[in-house]
Tab-separated table of C-alpha atoms and ligand atoms in Angstrom:
chain	number	residue	atom	x	y	z
A	96	MET	CA	39.134	160.192	135.774
A	97	ARG	CA	37.109	156.995	135.634
A	98	ARG	CA	36.428	157.254	139.350
A	99	ARG	CA	34.987	160.749	138.983
A	100	VAL	CA	32.539	159.590	136.339
A	101	ARG	CA	31.485	156.647	138.451
A	102	ILE	CA	30.807	158.866	141.466
A	103	ALA	CA	28.856	161.305	139.363
A	104	ILE	CA	26.617	158.514	138.121
A	105	ALA	CA	26.281	156.734	141.444
A	106	LEU	CA	25.459	159.703	143.679
A	107	PRO	CA	21.957	160.606	142.423
A	108	PHE	CA	20.879	156.952	142.726
A	109	LEU	CA	22.327	156.763	146.190
A	110	LEU	CA	20.548	159.878	147.329
A	111	LEU	CA	17.291	158.495	145.958
A	112	ALA	CA	17.923	155.228	147.763
A	113	VAL	CA	18.651	157.002	151.017
A	114	SER	CA	15.558	159.170	150.939
A	115	HIS	CA	13.487	156.082	150.136
A	116	LEU	CA	14.993	154.295	153.120
A	117	GLU	CA	14.344	157.311	155.263
A	118	VAL	CA	10.647	157.065	154.501
A	119	GLN	CA	10.636	153.325	155.175
A	120	SER	CA	12.461	153.646	158.466
A	121	LEU	CA	10.166	156.410	159.682
A	122	HIS	CA	7.179	154.152	159.046
A	123	ALA	CA	8.812	151.234	160.799
A	124	ALA	CA	9.643	153.522	163.693
A	125	ASP	CA	6.130	153.943	164.950
A	126	GLU	CA	5.324	150.261	165.174
A	127	GLU	CA	8.426	148.145	165.668
A	128	ARG	CA	11.140	150.166	167.286
A	129	PRO	CA	11.469	150.714	171.023
A	130	ARG	CA	10.182	153.986	172.396
A	131	TRP	CA	13.604	155.164	173.674
A	132	LEU	CA	14.956	155.003	170.142
A	133	GLN	CA	12.241	157.078	168.543
A	134	PRO	CA	13.825	160.510	169.109
A	135	TYR	CA	16.902	159.290	167.222
A	136	HIS	CA	15.422	158.322	163.866
A	137	GLU	CA	15.457	161.831	162.533
A	138	PRO	CA	18.998	162.821	163.574
A	139	ALA	CA	20.308	159.416	162.475
A	140	ASN	CA	18.753	159.819	159.051
A	141	ARG	CA	20.127	163.347	158.768
A	142	LEU	CA	23.637	162.121	159.623
A	143	ILE	CA	23.381	159.268	157.117
A	144	GLY	CA	22.074	161.628	154.442
A	145	GLU	CA	24.845	164.145	155.119
A	146	ALA	CA	27.553	161.465	154.906
A	147	LEU	CA	26.207	159.952	151.697
A	148	GLY	CA	25.392	163.287	150.118
A	149	SER	CA	29.004	164.083	149.253
A	150	THR	CA	32.493	162.635	148.929
A	151	PHE	CA	33.839	164.959	151.620
A	152	ALA	CA	35.494	162.208	153.699
A	153	TRP	CA	37.169	160.603	150.693
A	154	ASP	CA	38.359	163.980	149.393
A	155	ARG	CA	39.826	164.905	152.775
A	156	LEU	CA	41.689	161.601	153.026
A	157	ALA	CA	42.956	161.991	149.463
A	158	LEU	CA	44.287	165.426	150.380
A	159	LEU	CA	46.083	164.031	153.439
A	160	THR	CA	47.623	161.102	151.597
A	161	ASP	CA	48.509	163.015	148.418
A	162	THR	CA	50.034	166.074	150.029
A	163	ILE	CA	51.572	164.577	153.180
A	164	GLY	CA	51.803	160.855	152.431
A	165	HIS	CA	52.993	158.271	154.938
A	166	ARG	CA	53.562	159.383	158.510
A	167	LEU	CA	55.939	157.322	160.634
A	168	SER	CA	56.467	158.443	164.243
A	169	GLY	CA	59.204	161.038	164.556
A	170	THR	CA	59.052	162.204	160.938
A	171	PRO	CA	58.369	165.745	159.692
A	172	ALA	CA	55.455	164.260	157.706
A	173	LEU	CA	53.649	163.214	160.890
A	174	ASP	CA	54.294	166.679	162.362
A	175	ARG	CA	52.763	168.242	159.245
A	176	ALA	CA	49.757	165.917	159.467
A	177	ILE	CA	49.205	166.917	163.104
A	178	GLN	CA	49.357	170.634	162.274
A	179	TRP	CA	47.075	170.118	159.284
A	180	ALA	CA	44.505	168.240	161.376
A	181	VAL	CA	44.448	170.994	164.014
A	182	ALA	CA	43.923	173.674	161.349
A	183	GLU	CA	41.208	171.693	159.549
A	184	MET	CA	39.338	170.777	162.746
A	185	THR	CA	39.359	174.437	163.719
A	186	ARG	CA	38.040	175.342	160.277
A	187	ASP	CA	35.273	172.751	160.686
A	188	GLY	CA	34.163	174.619	163.792
A	189	LEU	CA	35.037	171.842	166.260
A	190	GLU	CA	35.523	172.992	169.834
A	191	ASN	CA	38.489	172.692	172.208
A	192	VAL	CA	40.784	171.740	169.325
A	193	HIS	CA	44.280	171.103	170.648
A	194	THR	CA	47.251	168.750	170.719
A	195	GLU	CA	48.416	166.679	173.666
A	196	ARG	CA	52.184	166.141	173.770
A	197	VAL	CA	53.566	162.603	173.511
A	198	MET	CA	57.214	161.549	173.235
A	199	VAL	CA	57.537	158.831	170.593
A	200	PRO	CA	60.285	156.465	169.494
A	201	LYS	CA	61.994	157.432	166.245
A	202	TRP	CA	62.914	154.389	164.186
A	203	VAL	CA	64.627	155.074	160.872
A	204	ARG	CA	64.602	152.470	158.119
A	205	GLY	CA	67.403	153.823	155.938
A	206	ASN	CA	68.482	151.975	152.809
A	207	GLU	CA	67.922	148.262	152.718
A	208	SER	CA	68.128	145.305	150.367
A	209	ALA	CA	68.161	141.534	150.305
A	210	GLU	CA	69.615	139.418	147.544
A	211	ILE	CA	70.074	135.753	146.900
A	212	VAL	CA	73.797	135.176	146.310
A	213	GLU	CA	73.725	131.391	145.817
A	214	PRO	CA	72.664	129.366	143.886
A	215	ALA	CA	72.436	132.429	141.611
A	216	ARG	CA	72.450	136.143	142.228
A	217	GLN	CA	68.885	137.541	142.324
A	218	ALA	CA	67.379	140.480	144.179
A	219	MET	CA	64.435	139.906	146.506
A	220	VAL	CA	61.643	142.360	147.300
A	221	MET	CA	61.820	143.074	151.013
A	222	LEU	CA	60.931	145.474	153.810
A	223	GLY	CA	62.828	145.618	157.080
A	224	LEU	CA	60.630	144.981	160.110
A	225	GLY	CA	59.815	147.998	162.249
A	226	ASN	CA	62.077	148.418	165.299
A	227	SER	CA	64.710	146.100	163.769
A	228	VAL	CA	68.404	146.751	164.222
A	229	GLY	CA	70.477	147.139	161.084
A	230	THR	CA	73.254	145.011	159.635
A	231	PRO	CA	76.918	146.031	159.531
A	232	ALA	CA	77.455	148.667	156.820
A	233	GLU	CA	78.813	146.126	154.341
A	234	GLY	CA	75.798	143.872	154.946
A	235	LEU	CA	75.569	140.404	156.323
A	236	GLN	CA	75.857	137.228	154.291
A	237	ALA	CA	74.874	133.767	155.480
A	238	GLU	CA	73.327	130.483	154.533
A	239	VAL	CA	69.547	130.257	154.884
A	240	LEU	CA	67.662	127.773	157.049
A	241	VAL	CA	63.986	127.503	156.039
A	242	VAL	CA	61.509	126.593	158.796
A	243	HIS	CA	57.708	126.546	158.923
A	244	SER	CA	56.987	126.729	162.647
A	245	PHE	CA	58.650	127.506	165.978
A	246	GLU	CA	58.604	123.767	166.760
A	247	GLU	CA	60.553	123.007	163.601
A	248	LEU	CA	63.037	125.749	164.495
A	249	ASP	CA	63.539	124.316	167.980
A	250	ALA	CA	63.988	120.815	166.549
A	251	GLN	CA	66.706	122.139	164.208
A	252	ALA	CA	68.305	124.419	166.786
A	253	ALA	CA	71.804	123.131	166.050
A	254	SER	CA	71.616	124.072	162.374
A	255	ALA	CA	70.338	127.610	163.056
A	256	ARG	CA	73.699	128.821	164.385
A	257	GLY	CA	75.306	131.355	162.069
A	258	ARG	CA	72.392	131.153	159.640
A	259	ILE	CA	69.670	133.457	158.403
A	260	VAL	CA	66.482	131.756	159.608
A	261	PHE	CA	63.570	132.154	157.181
A	262	PHE	CA	60.080	131.600	158.635
A	263	ASN	CA	58.157	130.458	155.570
A	264	VAL	CA	54.747	130.164	157.186
A	265	PRO	CA	51.676	130.373	154.929
A	266	TYR	CA	49.281	133.152	155.899
A	267	VAL	CA	46.242	131.796	157.743
A	268	ASN	CA	44.931	134.996	159.309
A	269	TYR	CA	46.627	137.979	160.892
A	270	GLY	CA	46.130	136.932	164.503
A	271	GLU	CA	47.493	133.464	163.819
A	272	THR	CA	50.446	134.292	161.579
A	273	VAL	CA	51.713	137.639	162.901
A	274	ARG	CA	53.622	135.938	165.746
A	275	PHE	CA	56.285	134.830	163.258
A	276	ARG	CA	56.952	138.487	162.438
A	277	ALA	CA	56.746	139.725	166.020
A	278	ALA	CA	58.508	136.922	167.903
A	279	GLY	CA	60.427	135.107	165.143
A	280	PRO	CA	63.609	137.205	165.225
A	281	SER	CA	64.293	136.627	168.938
A	282	ARG	CA	63.307	132.945	168.658
A	283	ALA	CA	65.893	132.543	165.872
A	284	ALA	CA	68.529	134.590	167.716
A	285	ARG	CA	68.190	132.340	170.756
A	286	HIS	CA	69.581	129.517	168.620
A	287	GLY	CA	72.442	131.619	167.288
A	288	ALA	CA	70.920	132.880	164.025
A	289	VAL	CA	72.531	136.051	162.643
A	290	ALA	CA	69.396	137.437	160.943
A	291	SER	CA	65.799	136.512	160.344
A	292	LEU	CA	63.473	136.682	157.349
A	293	VAL	CA	59.728	136.188	157.479
A	294	ARG	CA	57.242	135.479	154.702
A	295	SER	CA	55.106	138.639	154.541
A	296	ILE	CA	52.096	138.527	156.861
A	297	GLY	CA	49.223	138.792	154.392
A	298	PRO	CA	47.562	136.866	151.590
A	299	THR	CA	49.684	136.447	148.478
A	300	GLY	CA	49.561	139.729	146.601
A	301	LEU	CA	51.541	140.817	143.568
A	302	ARG	CA	55.041	140.476	145.026
A	303	THR	CA	54.194	142.983	147.741
A	304	PRO	CA	56.218	143.024	150.979
A	305	HIS	CA	54.501	143.796	154.304
A	306	THR	CA	56.365	145.569	157.088
A	307	GLY	CA	55.209	145.734	160.722
A	308	ALA	CA	56.763	145.786	164.152
A	309	LEU	CA	58.860	143.060	165.722
A	310	GLN	CA	59.308	142.592	169.462
A	311	TYR	CA	62.748	141.614	170.668
A	312	THR	CA	62.902	139.690	173.931
A	313	SER	CA	65.654	140.320	176.483
A	314	ASP	CA	66.956	136.727	176.453
A	315	ALA	CA	68.511	136.884	172.974
A	316	PRO	CA	70.731	139.244	170.988
A	317	LYS	CA	68.947	141.670	168.664
A	318	ILE	CA	69.387	140.491	165.084
A	319	PRO	CA	68.252	142.283	161.920
A	320	ALA	CA	64.940	141.071	160.512
A	321	ALA	CA	62.988	141.683	157.332
A	322	ALA	CA	59.875	140.520	155.524
A	323	ILE	CA	60.136	139.164	151.988
A	324	THR	CA	57.290	138.678	149.531
A	325	ALA	CA	55.350	135.420	149.296
A	326	GLU	CA	56.730	134.983	145.770
A	327	ASP	CA	60.337	135.273	146.912
A	328	GLY	CA	59.498	132.969	149.816
A	329	ASP	CA	58.190	130.376	147.377
A	330	ARG	CA	61.398	130.681	145.394
A	331	LEU	CA	63.564	130.073	148.473
A	332	GLN	CA	61.332	127.124	149.351
A	333	ARG	CA	61.804	125.532	145.913
A	334	MET	CA	65.564	125.912	146.286
A	335	ALA	CA	65.427	124.328	149.731
A	336	ASP	CA	63.301	121.471	148.405
A	337	ARG	CA	66.028	120.806	145.805
A	338	LYS	CA	68.568	120.733	148.654
A	339	SER	CA	70.374	123.688	147.085
A	340	LYS	CA	72.696	125.661	149.296
A	341	ILE	CA	70.982	129.054	149.660
A	342	VAL	CA	73.070	132.078	150.573
A	343	VAL	CA	71.454	135.485	151.128
A	344	ARG	CA	73.029	138.896	151.616
A	345	LEU	CA	71.038	141.343	153.742
A	346	ARG	CA	71.822	145.038	154.054
A	347	MET	CA	69.829	147.228	156.456
A	348	GLU	CA	70.643	150.672	157.827
A	349	ALA	CA	67.744	150.500	160.326
A	350	HIS	CA	68.355	152.198	163.659
A	351	PHE	CA	66.750	154.229	166.429
A	352	GLU	CA	67.394	157.911	167.026
A	353	ALA	CA	66.478	159.867	170.154
A	354	ASP	CA	62.769	159.948	171.051
A	355	ALA	CA	60.906	162.719	169.258
A	356	GLU	CA	58.138	165.055	170.320
A	357	SER	CA	54.755	164.205	168.819
A	358	ALA	CA	51.107	164.633	169.821
A	359	ASN	CA	47.596	163.252	169.898
A	360	VAL	CA	45.150	165.606	168.158
A	361	VAL	CA	41.862	166.287	169.945
A	362	GLY	CA	38.669	168.062	168.885
A	363	GLU	CA	35.220	168.142	170.475
A	364	ILE	CA	31.548	168.873	170.215
A	365	ARG	CA	30.866	169.923	173.792
A	366	GLY	CA	27.840	168.289	175.393
A	367	ARG	CA	24.772	170.508	175.879
A	368	GLU	CA	23.841	169.092	179.331
A	369	LEU	CA	26.624	166.828	180.578
A	370	PRO	CA	29.810	168.194	178.993
A	371	ASP	CA	32.040	166.328	181.478
A	372	GLU	CA	30.772	162.962	180.249
A	373	VAL	CA	32.648	161.956	177.137
A	374	VAL	CA	32.220	159.710	174.110
A	375	VAL	CA	35.520	159.197	172.274
A	376	VAL	CA	35.865	158.227	168.610
A	377	ALA	CA	39.364	157.630	167.310
A	378	GLY	CA	41.864	156.517	164.732
A	379	HIS	CA	45.662	156.773	164.564
A	380	LEU	CA	47.357	159.431	162.464
A	381	ASP	CA	50.775	157.769	162.314
A	382	SER	CA	51.460	155.079	159.714
A	383	TRP	CA	54.284	152.919	158.444
A	384	ASP	CA	56.816	154.559	156.175
A	385	VAL	CA	55.587	152.877	152.987
A	386	GLY	CA	52.459	153.457	150.920
A	387	ALA	CA	50.398	156.455	151.971
A	388	GLY	CA	48.815	155.268	155.215
A	389	ALA	CA	45.419	155.573	153.517
A	390	THR	CA	43.710	152.483	154.912
A	391	ASP	CA	45.965	152.138	157.994
A	392	ASP	CA	44.829	154.403	159.407
A	393	GLY	CA	44.206	157.692	157.642
A	394	GLY	CA	40.716	156.450	156.794
A	395	GLY	CA	39.928	155.684	160.434
A	396	CYS	CA	41.007	159.191	161.427
A	397	ILE	CA	38.853	160.864	158.815
A	398	VAL	CA	35.644	158.838	159.345
A	399	THR	CA	35.699	159.340	163.124
A	400	TRP	CA	36.478	163.034	162.711
A	401	GLU	CA	33.609	163.202	160.187
A	402	ALA	CA	31.169	162.253	162.939
A	403	LEU	CA	31.924	165.543	164.703
A	404	ARG	CA	32.151	167.632	161.539
A	405	MET	CA	28.703	166.440	160.458
A	406	MET	CA	27.153	167.037	163.909
A	407	LYS	CA	28.520	170.573	163.774
A	408	LYS	CA	27.277	171.136	160.255
A	409	LEU	CA	23.802	169.777	161.061
A	410	ASN	CA	23.677	171.649	164.358
A	411	LEU	CA	23.279	168.407	166.326
A	412	ARG	CA	24.655	168.892	169.834
A	413	PRO	CA	24.214	165.780	171.982
A	414	ARG	CA	23.710	165.750	175.749
A	415	ARG	CA	27.347	164.647	176.368
A	416	THR	CA	30.636	165.675	174.790
A	417	VAL	CA	31.806	163.824	171.684
A	418	ARG	CA	35.591	163.898	171.333
A	419	VAL	CA	37.674	162.785	168.360
A	420	VAL	CA	41.226	161.697	169.132
A	421	LEU	CA	43.779	161.144	166.363
A	422	PHE	CA	46.394	159.094	168.163
A	423	THR	CA	50.113	159.140	167.471
A	424	ASN	CA	52.538	156.182	167.386
A	425	GLU	CA	50.134	153.236	167.185
A	426	GLU	CA	52.346	151.343	164.772
A	427	ASN	CA	55.659	151.129	166.557
A	428	GLY	CA	55.175	151.949	170.200
A	429	GLY	CA	51.580	152.612	171.202
A	430	ARG	CA	52.710	155.684	173.118
A	431	GLY	CA	49.724	157.802	172.030
A	432	GLY	CA	47.284	155.364	173.609
A	433	THR	CA	49.149	155.082	176.903
A	434	ALA	CA	49.691	158.855	177.042
A	435	TYR	CA	45.961	159.459	176.619
A	436	ARG	CA	45.216	157.076	179.481
A	437	ASP	CA	47.775	158.803	181.712
A	438	GLN	CA	46.794	162.369	180.789
A	439	HIS	CA	43.038	161.701	181.150
A	440	ARG	CA	43.131	159.324	184.103
A	441	ALA	CA	41.028	161.677	186.244
A	442	GLU	CA	38.147	161.687	183.748
A	443	LEU	CA	38.231	158.081	182.507
A	444	ALA	CA	35.394	157.182	184.879
A	445	LYS	CA	33.293	159.708	182.928
A	446	HIS	CA	34.173	158.191	179.558
A	447	VAL	CA	30.850	156.720	178.493
A	448	MET	CA	32.166	154.898	175.426
A	449	MET	CA	35.302	154.720	173.270
A	450	LEU	CA	35.256	153.696	169.595
A	451	GLU	CA	38.243	153.036	167.357
A	452	SER	CA	38.316	152.626	163.591
A	453	ASP	CA	41.513	150.820	162.582
A	454	GLY	CA	40.379	148.012	160.295
A	455	GLY	CA	39.976	150.010	157.108
A	456	VAL	CA	37.064	152.037	155.749
A	457	PHE	CA	35.679	149.423	153.403
A	458	ARG	CA	31.947	148.488	153.304
A	459	PRO	CA	30.801	148.806	156.935
A	460	LEU	CA	29.057	145.867	158.566
A	461	GLY	CA	28.389	147.516	161.941
A	462	VAL	CA	30.374	147.576	165.151
A	463	GLY	CA	32.268	145.234	167.398
A	464	PHE	CA	31.350	145.644	171.050
A	465	THR	CA	32.976	144.804	174.381
A	466	GLY	CA	31.150	145.672	177.589
A	467	SER	CA	28.192	144.732	179.733
A	468	ASP	CA	25.182	142.822	178.420
A	469	ALA	CA	22.905	145.759	179.145
A	470	ALA	CA	25.135	148.099	177.136
A	471	ARG	CA	25.274	145.576	174.295
A	472	ASP	CA	21.476	145.537	174.124
A	473	THR	CA	21.461	149.337	173.894
A	474	VAL	CA	24.086	149.294	171.135
A	475	LYS	CA	22.075	146.658	169.254
A	476	GLY	CA	19.044	148.925	169.437
A	477	ILE	CA	21.015	151.874	168.073
A	478	ALA	CA	22.396	149.684	165.300
A	479	THR	CA	18.868	149.233	163.920
A	480	LEU	CA	19.107	152.887	162.863
A	481	LEU	CA	21.801	151.735	160.411
A	482	THR	CA	19.744	149.014	158.715
A	483	GLY	CA	19.233	151.263	155.692
A	484	ILE	CA	22.973	151.174	154.916
A	485	ALA	CA	23.320	147.514	156.009
A	486	ALA	CA	25.681	148.440	158.843
A	487	ASP	CA	23.564	147.114	161.693
A	488	GLN	CA	25.598	144.123	162.937
A	489	VAL	CA	26.873	144.109	166.506
A	490	THR	CA	29.544	141.447	166.956
A	491	PRO	CA	31.605	140.499	170.020
A	492	GLY	CA	35.015	142.125	170.368
A	493	GLY	CA	35.127	145.928	170.262
A	494	GLY	CA	38.137	148.091	170.993
A	495	GLY	CA	41.447	149.000	169.426
A	496	ALA	CA	45.138	149.341	170.162
A	497	ASP	CA	44.947	153.069	170.953
A	498	ILE	CA	41.845	153.112	173.134
A	499	GLY	CA	42.855	149.807	174.749
A	500	PRO	CA	44.884	151.208	177.674
A	501	SER	CA	42.049	153.562	178.717
A	502	VAL	CA	39.329	150.970	178.130
A	503	GLN	CA	41.119	148.417	180.285
A	504	GLU	CA	41.929	150.808	183.081
A	505	ALA	CA	38.386	152.123	183.538
A	506	ARG	CA	36.330	149.265	182.044
A	507	ILE	CA	34.879	151.609	179.442
A	508	PRO	CA	32.383	150.146	176.943
A	509	ALA	CA	34.429	149.753	173.748
A	510	LEU	CA	33.373	149.752	170.109
A	511	SER	CA	35.266	149.186	166.901
A	512	LEU	CA	34.048	149.991	163.416
A	513	ASP	CA	33.556	146.638	161.675
A	514	VAL	CA	34.015	146.554	157.915
A	515	ASP	CA	34.315	143.995	155.143
A	516	GLY	CA	37.882	142.934	155.849
A	517	SER	CA	38.518	140.915	152.718
A	518	LYS	CA	40.885	143.463	151.164
A	519	TYR	CA	42.512	144.865	154.293
A	520	PHE	CA	45.372	142.422	154.802
A	521	LEU	CA	46.291	142.447	151.123
A	522	ILE	CA	47.516	146.027	151.481
A	523	HIS	CA	48.196	146.248	155.237
A	524	HIS	CA	51.652	147.785	155.966
A	525	THR	CA	52.610	147.711	152.264
A	526	PRO	CA	53.527	150.189	149.530
A	527	ALA	CA	50.035	149.410	148.144
A	528	ASP	CA	48.211	151.119	151.057
A	529	THR	CA	47.124	153.992	148.847
A	530	MET	CA	43.989	156.021	148.222
A	531	ASP	CA	42.830	154.145	145.133
A	532	LYS	CA	41.881	151.119	147.269
A	533	ILE	CA	39.163	153.115	149.030
A	534	ASP	CA	35.671	153.597	147.646
A	535	PRO	CA	34.052	156.972	148.434
A	536	VAL	CA	30.572	155.542	149.005
A	537	GLU	CA	31.818	152.785	151.321
A	538	MET	CA	33.857	155.360	153.199
A	539	ALA	CA	30.842	157.668	153.524
A	540	LYS	CA	28.860	154.767	154.998
A	541	CYS	CA	31.655	154.212	157.531
A	542	ALA	CA	31.410	157.863	158.573
A	543	ALA	CA	27.637	157.519	158.891
A	544	THR	CA	27.985	154.415	161.073
A	545	VAL	CA	30.414	156.098	163.460
A	546	ALA	CA	28.360	159.302	163.549
A	547	VAL	CA	25.063	157.590	164.408
A	548	MET	CA	26.659	155.419	167.121
A	549	ALA	CA	28.538	158.333	168.668
A	550	TYR	CA	25.649	160.778	168.513
A	551	VAL	CA	23.015	158.501	170.013
A	552	ILE	CA	25.281	157.111	172.756
A	553	ALA	CA	26.286	160.681	173.644
A	554	ASP	CA	22.660	161.770	173.797
A	555	LEU	CA	20.947	158.905	175.645
A	556	PRO	CA	19.259	159.945	178.917
A	557	GLN	CA	21.385	157.351	180.781
A	558	PRO	CA	25.050	156.537	180.051
A	559	LEU	CA	25.817	153.050	178.678
A	560	ALA	CA	25.838	150.571	181.572
A	561	ARG	CA	29.419	149.738	182.694
B	167	LIG	ZN1	46.435	150.737	162.238
């Protein structure tokens, strides 16, 4: 209720602000901006105005997350989301709407729990790691060895045998700390550990566990592995510091079932002159099986899809085709991204640009970019059209997990939507990844950023330089 009131108050001011900016930017256009950019001021301002003029994107994401919820690969929920997206894209008037079949792994979490048995019985808040094996049905009970790095584990190799190894590594940033989740279980198993726990990969929240995929290596037995909250990690650490004997009981039903049929969802605005040349904007429709998959990555799906819906609504048809792809199975397999590369191999050379949004739909800062210097200069020019919503940064490092296989194979210029990331890893892969974390105005600005980038790049007289 409070949110509704806030939107109602904020919108008129926003619209005023946008139309004011429109006037400013049109004045600036004549004097300061390069000539090649001049035809794009008007469509860019229309796209920005359309995005900010309603809460359409937020409402659509709320509908997805409220009525379908989380969407792990191989679940009926993901199937429903795929069917829903096809129906809605068709209703939006997108062209060539279809699915592209992908076989995906089906990992099932089942029931799970972790409890401290000694020095006193206490439940912990945990989430099994994606792709983990389960424990025996009665669970698995062992003494805990706490380590803080792989080096410390290797130095204590002898005492890891028969133990549950707990990687209690403080969160620095995702790139730095995620290796303890991904590689920790096999590193521990190599020394004879029977299970592995990891301190959740994220800043300390309110006793919130973070799941995410692990990667077993072939040189060690597969042992069950789970994340526990930072708070429970601190508790185990205090016990270890007191030299208490810590015994934990872990129960996990996690297992794989046969691969399941899934699909990437595709919709297009066909190009008016060069329909075979393609600009792709994308997110991933699958999510972990906790929370609602709102930020990771329902939001990315909706804001990239919005770019096409708004072009259609405003009757903006660029020179080249703009294609939205909602990928399947990013989280625990990446099969959607590799399938797209394989199924579209013949036309990858005609992919002019690929953009992925998978870092949340918080306040947009601009785009990350990977590609040639000439293309970067062009993207920087286009970004000036987004100065009015303060989303005009172009930083090194564009791309995404789903577009990655195609981008690498054909050296396609790659963009990512860059947003204020301060809240992302608090909720990433947790039960707290829900709709209430997303602000409708910030999300609308994300849609505007993607739409302007995609439209202008698709319409330029020359494709972005490879
Ligand atoms: Zn994601």
